[in-house]
Coordinates of C-alpha atoms in Angstrom, one line a residue:
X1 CA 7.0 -21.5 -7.7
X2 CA 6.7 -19.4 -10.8
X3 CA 4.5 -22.1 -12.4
X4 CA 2.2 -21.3 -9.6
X5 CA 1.9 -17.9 -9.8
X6 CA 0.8 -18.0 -13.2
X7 CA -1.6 -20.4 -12.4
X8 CA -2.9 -18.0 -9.3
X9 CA -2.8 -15.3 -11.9
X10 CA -4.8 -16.6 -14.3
X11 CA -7.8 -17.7 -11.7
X12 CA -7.4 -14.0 -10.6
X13 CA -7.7 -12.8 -14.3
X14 CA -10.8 -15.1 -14.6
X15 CA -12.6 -13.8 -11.7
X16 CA -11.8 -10.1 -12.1
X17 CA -12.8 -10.4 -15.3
X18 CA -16.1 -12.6 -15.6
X19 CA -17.3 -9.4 -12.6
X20 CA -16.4 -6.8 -15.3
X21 CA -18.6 -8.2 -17.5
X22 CA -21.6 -8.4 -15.1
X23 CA -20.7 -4.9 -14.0
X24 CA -20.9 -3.3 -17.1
X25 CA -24.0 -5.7 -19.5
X26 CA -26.0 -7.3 -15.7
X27 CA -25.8 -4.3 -13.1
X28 CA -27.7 -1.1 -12.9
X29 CA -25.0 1.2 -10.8
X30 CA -26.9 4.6 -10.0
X31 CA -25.8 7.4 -8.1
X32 CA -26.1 6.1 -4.7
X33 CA -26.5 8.6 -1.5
X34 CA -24.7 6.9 1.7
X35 CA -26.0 8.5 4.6
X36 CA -25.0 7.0 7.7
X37 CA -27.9 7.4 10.6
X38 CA -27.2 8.1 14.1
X39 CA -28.5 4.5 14.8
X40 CA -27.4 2.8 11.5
X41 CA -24.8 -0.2 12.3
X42 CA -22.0 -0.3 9.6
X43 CA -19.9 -3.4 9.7
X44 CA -16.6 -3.7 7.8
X45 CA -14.6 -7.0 7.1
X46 CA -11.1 -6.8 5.8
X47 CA -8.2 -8.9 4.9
X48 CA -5.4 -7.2 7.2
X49 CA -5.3 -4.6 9.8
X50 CA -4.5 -1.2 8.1
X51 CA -7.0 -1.8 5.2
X52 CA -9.7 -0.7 7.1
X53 CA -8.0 2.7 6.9
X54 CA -6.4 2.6 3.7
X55 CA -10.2 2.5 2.3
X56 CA -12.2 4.2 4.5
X57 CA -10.2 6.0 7.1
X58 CA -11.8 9.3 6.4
X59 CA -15.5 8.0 6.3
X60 CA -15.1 5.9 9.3
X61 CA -13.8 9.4 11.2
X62 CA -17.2 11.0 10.5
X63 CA -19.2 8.2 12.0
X64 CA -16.9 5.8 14.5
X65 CA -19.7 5.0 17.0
X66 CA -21.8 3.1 13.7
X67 CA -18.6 1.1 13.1
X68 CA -17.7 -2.8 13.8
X69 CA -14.4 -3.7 12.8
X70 CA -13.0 -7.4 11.3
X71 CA -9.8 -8.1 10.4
X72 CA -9.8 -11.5 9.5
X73 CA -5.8 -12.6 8.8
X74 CA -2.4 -11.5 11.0
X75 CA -1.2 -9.1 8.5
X76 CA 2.9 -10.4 9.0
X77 CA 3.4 -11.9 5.8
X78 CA 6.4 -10.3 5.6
X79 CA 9.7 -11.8 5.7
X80 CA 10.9 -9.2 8.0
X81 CA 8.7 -10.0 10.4
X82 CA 7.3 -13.3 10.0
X83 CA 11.1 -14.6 11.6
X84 CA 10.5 -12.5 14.5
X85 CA 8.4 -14.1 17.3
X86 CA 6.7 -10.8 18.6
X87 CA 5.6 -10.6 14.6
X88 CA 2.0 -10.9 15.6
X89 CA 2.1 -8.9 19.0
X90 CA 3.4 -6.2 16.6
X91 CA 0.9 -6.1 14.2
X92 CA -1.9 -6.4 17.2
X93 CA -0.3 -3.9 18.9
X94 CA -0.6 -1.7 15.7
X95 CA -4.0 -2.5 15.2
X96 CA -4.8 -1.7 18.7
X97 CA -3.2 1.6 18.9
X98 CA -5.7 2.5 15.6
X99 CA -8.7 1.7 16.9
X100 CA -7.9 3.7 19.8
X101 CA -7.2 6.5 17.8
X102 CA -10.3 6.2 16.0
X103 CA -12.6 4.7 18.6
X104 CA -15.3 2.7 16.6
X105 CA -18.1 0.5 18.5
X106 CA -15.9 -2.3 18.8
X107 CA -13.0 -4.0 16.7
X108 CA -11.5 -7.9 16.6
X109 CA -8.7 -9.7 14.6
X110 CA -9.1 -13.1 14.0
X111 CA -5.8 -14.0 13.1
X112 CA -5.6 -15.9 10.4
X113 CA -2.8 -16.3 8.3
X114 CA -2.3 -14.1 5.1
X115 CA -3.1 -15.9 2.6
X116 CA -4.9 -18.8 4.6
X117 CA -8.2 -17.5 4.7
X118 CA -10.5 -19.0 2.4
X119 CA -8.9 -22.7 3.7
X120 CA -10.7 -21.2 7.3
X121 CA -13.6 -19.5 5.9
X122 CA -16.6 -21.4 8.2
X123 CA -15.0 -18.6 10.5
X124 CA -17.2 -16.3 8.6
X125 CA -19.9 -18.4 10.1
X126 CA -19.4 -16.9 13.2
X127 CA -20.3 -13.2 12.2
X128 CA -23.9 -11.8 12.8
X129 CA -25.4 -9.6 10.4
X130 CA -28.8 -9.5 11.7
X131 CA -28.4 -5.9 12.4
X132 CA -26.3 -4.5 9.8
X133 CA -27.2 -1.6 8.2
X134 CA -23.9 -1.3 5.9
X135 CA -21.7 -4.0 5.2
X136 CA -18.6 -2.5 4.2
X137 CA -16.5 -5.4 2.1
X138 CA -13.1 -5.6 -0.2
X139 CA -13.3 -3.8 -3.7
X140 CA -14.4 -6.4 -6.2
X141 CA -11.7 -6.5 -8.1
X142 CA -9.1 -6.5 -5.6
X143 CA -6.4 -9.5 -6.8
X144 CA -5.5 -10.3 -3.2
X145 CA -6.5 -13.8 -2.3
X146 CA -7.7 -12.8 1.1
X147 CA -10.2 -10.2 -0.3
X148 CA -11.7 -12.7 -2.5
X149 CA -12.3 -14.9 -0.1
X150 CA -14.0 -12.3 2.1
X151 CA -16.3 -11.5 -0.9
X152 CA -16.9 -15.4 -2.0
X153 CA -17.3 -16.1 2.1
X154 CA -20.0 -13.3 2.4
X155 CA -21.9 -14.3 -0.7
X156 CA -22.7 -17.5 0.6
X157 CA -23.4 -16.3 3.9
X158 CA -26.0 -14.3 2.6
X159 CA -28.1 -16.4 0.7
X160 CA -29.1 -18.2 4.0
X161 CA -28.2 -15.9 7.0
X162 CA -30.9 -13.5 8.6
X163 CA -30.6 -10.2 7.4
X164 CA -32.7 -6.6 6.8
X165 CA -33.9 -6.7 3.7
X166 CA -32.8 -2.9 3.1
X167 CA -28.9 -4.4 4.3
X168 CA -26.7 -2.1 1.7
X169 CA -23.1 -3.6 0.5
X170 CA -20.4 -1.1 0.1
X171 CA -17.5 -2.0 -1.5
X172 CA -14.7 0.3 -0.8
X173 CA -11.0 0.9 -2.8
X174 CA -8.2 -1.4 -1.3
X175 CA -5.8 -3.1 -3.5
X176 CA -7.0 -2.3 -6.5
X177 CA -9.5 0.9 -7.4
X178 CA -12.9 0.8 -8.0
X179 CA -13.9 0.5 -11.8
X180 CA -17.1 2.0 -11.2
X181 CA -18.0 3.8 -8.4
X182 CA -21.6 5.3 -7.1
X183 CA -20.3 7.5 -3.9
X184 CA -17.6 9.6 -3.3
X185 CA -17.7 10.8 0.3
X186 CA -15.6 14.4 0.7
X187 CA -12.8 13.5 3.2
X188 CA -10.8 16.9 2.8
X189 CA -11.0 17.6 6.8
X190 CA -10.5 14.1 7.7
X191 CA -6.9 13.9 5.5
X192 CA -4.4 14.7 8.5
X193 CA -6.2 12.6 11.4
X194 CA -6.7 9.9 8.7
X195 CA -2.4 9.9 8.3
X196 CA -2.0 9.2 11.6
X197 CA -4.4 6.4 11.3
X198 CA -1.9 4.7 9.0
X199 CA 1.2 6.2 10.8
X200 CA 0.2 3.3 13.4
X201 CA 0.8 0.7 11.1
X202 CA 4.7 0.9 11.1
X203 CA 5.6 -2.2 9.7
X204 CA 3.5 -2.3 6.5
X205 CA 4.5 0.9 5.9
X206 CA 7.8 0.0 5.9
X207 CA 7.1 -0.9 2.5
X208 CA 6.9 2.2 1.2
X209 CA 5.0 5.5 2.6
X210 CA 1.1 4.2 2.0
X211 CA -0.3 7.2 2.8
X212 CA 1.2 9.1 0.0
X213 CA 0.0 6.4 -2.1
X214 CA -3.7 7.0 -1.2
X215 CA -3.7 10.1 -0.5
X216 CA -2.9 10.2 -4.4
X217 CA -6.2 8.1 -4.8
X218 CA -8.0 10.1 -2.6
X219 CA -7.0 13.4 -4.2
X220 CA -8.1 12.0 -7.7
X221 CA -11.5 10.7 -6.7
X222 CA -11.6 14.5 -5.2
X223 CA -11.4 15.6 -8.6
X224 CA -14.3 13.8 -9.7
X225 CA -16.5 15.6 -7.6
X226 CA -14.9 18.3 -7.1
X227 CA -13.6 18.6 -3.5
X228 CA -9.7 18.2 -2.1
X229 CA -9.8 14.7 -1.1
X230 CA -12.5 12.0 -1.4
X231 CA -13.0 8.1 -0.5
X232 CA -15.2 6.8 -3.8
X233 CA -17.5 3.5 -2.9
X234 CA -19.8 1.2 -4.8
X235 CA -23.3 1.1 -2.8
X236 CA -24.9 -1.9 -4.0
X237 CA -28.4 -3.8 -2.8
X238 CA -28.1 -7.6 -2.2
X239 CA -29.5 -8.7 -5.0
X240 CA -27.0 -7.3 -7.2
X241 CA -23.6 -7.9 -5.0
X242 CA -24.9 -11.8 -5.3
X243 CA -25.6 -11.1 -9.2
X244 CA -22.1 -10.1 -9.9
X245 CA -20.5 -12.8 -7.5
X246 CA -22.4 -15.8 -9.7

């Protein structure tokens, strides 16, 4: 078991690293304005339900009626629950009670298991972009397997799948923080509502109070820019999402 951690690791290492590089010599990253249109279509994909919030909570409050939400995996890896055969009607039921709290355009879980995702990825086959404005993925350099496969799934997927040619990709701060990020959107009056967002999610934050956790993220990116709270993205065109996923 050990000997295949470290052998996870390492691949993780590899690929974190080889997208630091291209960040920093290949990429361009300007100040990028993310105005959100009253007709603009943002989609977000995500690994578990909860991370939708964790990352975005605040921004997705200002704007629910432009937002699709995909989970793609159960989000009960945990051993507490995982034994318990309501595992998944709990974590759906958590989910549920979210979106109904923030009320976005429409919502789905797929299902998946944790950590099963990219052995399942033609699922991502089954998503239409054709109309996205904003695609809001996983942070680049997230070490969750799940993530990764979102972001190596939705590379490939759009190098041949219909598109707008002005389609933006925002990568947003979950399991890791971004190294370098072009927006910070000011959150401050969207901090209380956005708590009870991930008060729903009971079970994963029975691993320890979340929201304190990036509330402390969110109060730092705040800094940057000078406001109480802020959610920091990286805005990037096609071109250069698929540059830094080579």
């Amino acid at each position: 078991m050990y000997i295949q951690f470290l052998k996870f690791q390492k691949k993780i290492t590899s690929f974190i690293t080889s997208r630091i590089d291209r960040l920093v010599l290949d990429t361009n990253i300007k100040p990028h304005e993310l105005k959100v249109n009253l007709d603009d279509k943002c989609l977000v994909i995500t690994s578990n339900p909860m991370d939708e919030c964790l990352g975005l909570g605040g921004f997705m409050l200002s704007y629910p009626k432009n937002f699709e939400i995909l989970t793609m995996c159960s989000g009960y890896n945990d051993k507490e629950y995982t034994s318990s055969i309501n595992s998944k009607i709990v974590v759906h039921n958590e989910f549920k009670t979210a979106m109904e709290l923030l009320r976005p355009a429409g919502y789905k879980n797929f299902d998946i298991n944790p950590g099963e995702l990219w052995q399942n990825r033609k699922i991502f086959e089954k998503i239409n972009i054709a109309d996205t404005d904003y695609l809001f993925l996983p942070n680049l350099f997230s070490t969750n397997k799940d993530d990764i496969a979102i972001l190596k799934s939705m590379a490939e997927i759009l190098k041949y799948t219909e598109c707008k040619r002005d389609l933006k990709i925002v990568l947003f701060e979950v399991n890791s923080a971004l190294i370098m990020p072009n927006f910070y959107f000011d959150i401050s009056k969207k901090v209380k509502i956005k708590k009870e967002l991930l008060d729903c999610y009971k079970t994963r934050n029975s691993y320890g109070n979340w929201f304190e956790v990036v509330l402390g993220l969110n109060r730092f990116r705040g800094s940057r820019v000078r406001v109480d709270y802020a959610e920091a993205f990286c805005v990037l065109e096609i071109k250069d999402f698929l540059g830094l996923m080579k």
